[in-house]
Amino acid sequence: MSRQAEPDDQEGPPDRGGGIEALRRSSAFRGPAEPIEAHDHSNGHLALLYESRDEQFAATIPFVRQGLERGEQCLYITDETDGDAVLEALGDAGIDVDSALESGTLLVRSADETYLADGSFDLEESLAFLESTVAAGLAEFEGVRVAAEETWLLEEADTAEEFMALESRVNELFRDENCAVLCQYDRDRMPASILHDVIKTHPHLVVGRTVSQNVYYTPPETFFGPDDPAATVDRMLATVRERTEAKTGLREHERYLRELYETTANSDGSFEETVERLLELGCERFDLRGGALAHLPSWESNFRAEATVGPDMGDLEGELPVQPAEGNFCRRAITWDEPTAVPDVVEAGWDDDVVFEEFGLETYFGIRVTAGTDPYGTLWFYDTSPRDDPFTDDERTFLKLMGQWVSNELERREREQFLRTSYEITSNPDHTFEEKVDQLLEHGRDWFGFDIGYLTSVATDTNRFEVVDAVGSHERIEPGVTDTLSETYCQRVMDAGESVSVTNAVAEGWEGDPAYDTFGLDAFLGTTLEVDGDRYGTLCFGAQTPREEEFTDTEYTFLELMSQWVSNELSRRERERFQRRLYEIVADPDRSFDEQLQSVLDLGCERFDMKLGGIAAVDPETDRFEVEVTNGDHDHLVPGERYPLSETYCQVPVTNGGTSAITDPLADGFDGKLCAQRFGVRAYLGTYLELEEADDRTFWFIANESRDEFSEAERTFHHLMGQWVKYELERQQYERDLEQTVAQLQQSNDRLKQFAYAASHDLQEPLRMVSSYLQLLERQYGADLDEDAREYIDFAVDGADRMRAMVDDLLAYSRVEQADGEFEPVDCTAVLENVRADLWVAIEERDAEITVGSLPTVTADGEQLEQLFSNLVSNAVKYNESEPPRVDITAEERANHWQFAVADNGIGIDPDKTDRIFEVFKRLHHDEEYAGTGVGLPLCQEIVENHDGDIWVESEPGEGSTFYIELPKRTAS
Ligand code: ADP
């Protein structure tokens, strides 16, 4: 904010018109009250009416000094006074007289050198002189000031009339110029007739240090000759002075008000600092020695001085040493609305007061301050000597304003304190809701000054209320107590649907009413609690004694804030309770979807207060609505029943997408439709579930009674349930699809295996034929054949043998699943013994070392396990160039399975190829290097999978290989 230049401002810009406005800014002069612009007067022509030399200099010296300071040329015309005396006085006032004289800023001339230069006064010549002086001065300086002593008129009384004509015309001369002329008249010696004219010709008068707007000033054109008596002059002067002083007082009052405003509006300081500044301002304003803000904590206690200013206040700091019974000024002041103003304590007869006796306070000026409705203390000022004048209305107003500000501030502080404490209570994470409610009730009880605070839940339909929580002692208001609702104030609260208060039950006519008679609460304040938009109960405070003051808006606001918090918390808890129950239902693994769905529909009915919930398959294109599931009986909405979708409320969510609520069917245009007309449904909450790969559904709740709008929380909960239903329906659909695909795959797999089995089985016979006949051919005609032919036959026999081996292996492979699937306990150690016996030729041949660790008994197909280990051990010996080949078979027990390892020190396998070796007929070597069919490992895999296990290999070329097998632990089938 830009600061406006104020009239008191010493540093304002030099103003046009000069003198008088400048004087207003000078601390040496007081007045005039009104800004000069409002007047039609010439600006800078003043008459000083003095009675002594001191009085004369008291005005002329500051006048000249101010001019010099403002860079104006000052001409001092002396007559009776000696020029040197003037210079000395100027020097005393801090003016560098020599340099001022030297620069020509200051000129000191006698009357003889100026208008009496020709020996006698001449109007035209004097005018011309003044004109040229002003013109010359203005050409060089900021302005011109003339201070002229007019004592010479005493001797030249006959020229007085002519001189007055000059005075009159001077006004014209200075109009709109930065000039000021201060003409000095000795009031005592000048004849009244001259003074009369002086008053008429000067727009401004200076009397003492007061500059007045001269109401008797007569513009030149209406100027008449003087013939009024001296008495008139006196009267005139007195009037002028009174007026000016009144105006000056007004200005002063305004100035203090402004300062008061500025002090209180300045939000930088603390309350205490501001109060201290107010006290200082008050001392200045009332011209008193000191002041204090005193707090009276209770009627039984003493005042405490909370802020003090003044030289004697050291003694008064802290608790005022006055016993309550003895009283003191403040104790009187606190009981009165208006200021307590005692300018003279003795005169007022208050001299028996302790404060007077102990501290000698002879003037007291104080007012009560309040915090909210409660008296808080006093804001007071004092002096140790009596005051001459009574306290004025302005002063009283000023004190009242200060008191008001303090009261407002105290109330604000209390409000903040209340809110802060409330916040601390409600935001404490270590406390439960119940603990917080208890603390809030205590807090409210304290705040309202009541005996008890309590929270009720009400059931209007059964006319019962139950005290849920209570603090304070009251025999009938205890947690868990139930009673008849209609006989309580709570009923009134519920009826009103807003805050209800009683300050004095008897006075307000509650006597005879059970609400008062039963509980005996003389004062009461209560409001409603809502849970998710529904009436829940009340939050109340009560006292068994009447309360003096009405409840303030702030108190109502606090009650509302508390009830809002409690309502929100209750709503939140309610919501969480339902969400938890929903979660418990849908997360229960022991319940089927259908059972869960029934519970979810029941839960929704409870949550929304609805009669029936259900799911329907819908298709907007064919206008289909088919009831699929409901959680109760209904005449029409029965699973399997079909209706036109357009005749149902479900049409709305289907059209709009998402969730729709209908609480006023007629307003929504359902009049005459099946759902409203025949089914009698009055309230509906439904969601459209668009499902992927399945029929779209609607998920809804209905009631035959109309109800209020659904709250946001209810819609959210409904949406949540709808999402679960959608997810479950989709999941079921996916599962069905997946099962179908798996079944199809299984079928084609089975067909393939059947084919492999059939093919390998049926190929065996022709193959045997081929090799038998080839052998026959060799045996019978071998001698007739040449070397080549015999070699060819050998190749053919070889090929047939290899093919038979492959067919045999393939047959074994395709048989794995054909096994009867009966698993029984199999001792793996025994299995490995058989394997070793079977493979003894190869083992002996290579001189291989086979070590078998401690192996478990597992539930499995024994024959298949033997095939599995036989293949792995034979491969371990076969694909092995180490001497001797070593094979370690070990087993480790895990939580749910056994892990076997068959490790060798053989040639190893390229890690990139470890997957390929499990494919049928895939080999990493040529038959010439290592003979084989490429079916051994696929067979192993098939066996392991047949046991719901897993097989894999870890190997590096040249580092040996380890085949791992996991077999789940299971009991025999
Ligand atoms: P076959 O042994 O009849 O060739 P398998 O299915 O048993 O067929 O094995 C497939 C291929 O895996 C083998 O040809 C061989 O290259 C590789 N293999 C199997 N076991 C081992 C092993 N212990 N060390 C190195 N390579 C192996």
PDB file of C-alpha atoms in Angstrom, residues 21 24 31-39 213 243 247 251:
ATOM      1  CA  GLU A  21      -0.086  24.685   4.452  1.00  0.00           C
ATOM      2  CA  ARG A  24       0.103  22.923   9.202  1.00  0.00           C
ATOM      3  CA  GLY A  31      -4.177  24.140  13.275  1.00  0.00           C
ATOM      4  CA  PRO A  32      -5.939  25.076  11.249  1.00  0.00           C
ATOM      5  CA  ALA A  33      -8.063  21.955  11.277  1.00  0.00           C
ATOM      6  CA  GLU A  34      -9.433  22.172   7.799  1.00  0.00           C
ATOM      7  CA  PRO A  35      -7.399  21.973   4.657  1.00  0.00           C
ATOM      8  CA  ILE A  36      -7.027  25.352   3.120  1.00  0.00           C
ATOM      9  CA  GLU A  37      -8.282  24.250  -0.293  1.00  0.00           C
ATOM     10  CA  ALA A  38     -11.816  24.139   1.014  1.00  0.00           C
ATOM     11  CA  HIS A  39     -11.726  27.914   1.471  1.00  0.00           C
ATOM     12  CA  GLN A 213      -8.890  29.809   9.797  1.00  0.00           C
ATOM     13  CA  ARG A 243     -13.375  26.887  16.969  1.00  0.00           C
ATOM     14  CA  LYS A 247     -11.193  21.409  15.201  1.00  0.00           C
ATOM     15  CA  ARG A 251      -8.068  16.253  14.144  1.00  0.00           C
TER      16      ARG A 251
END
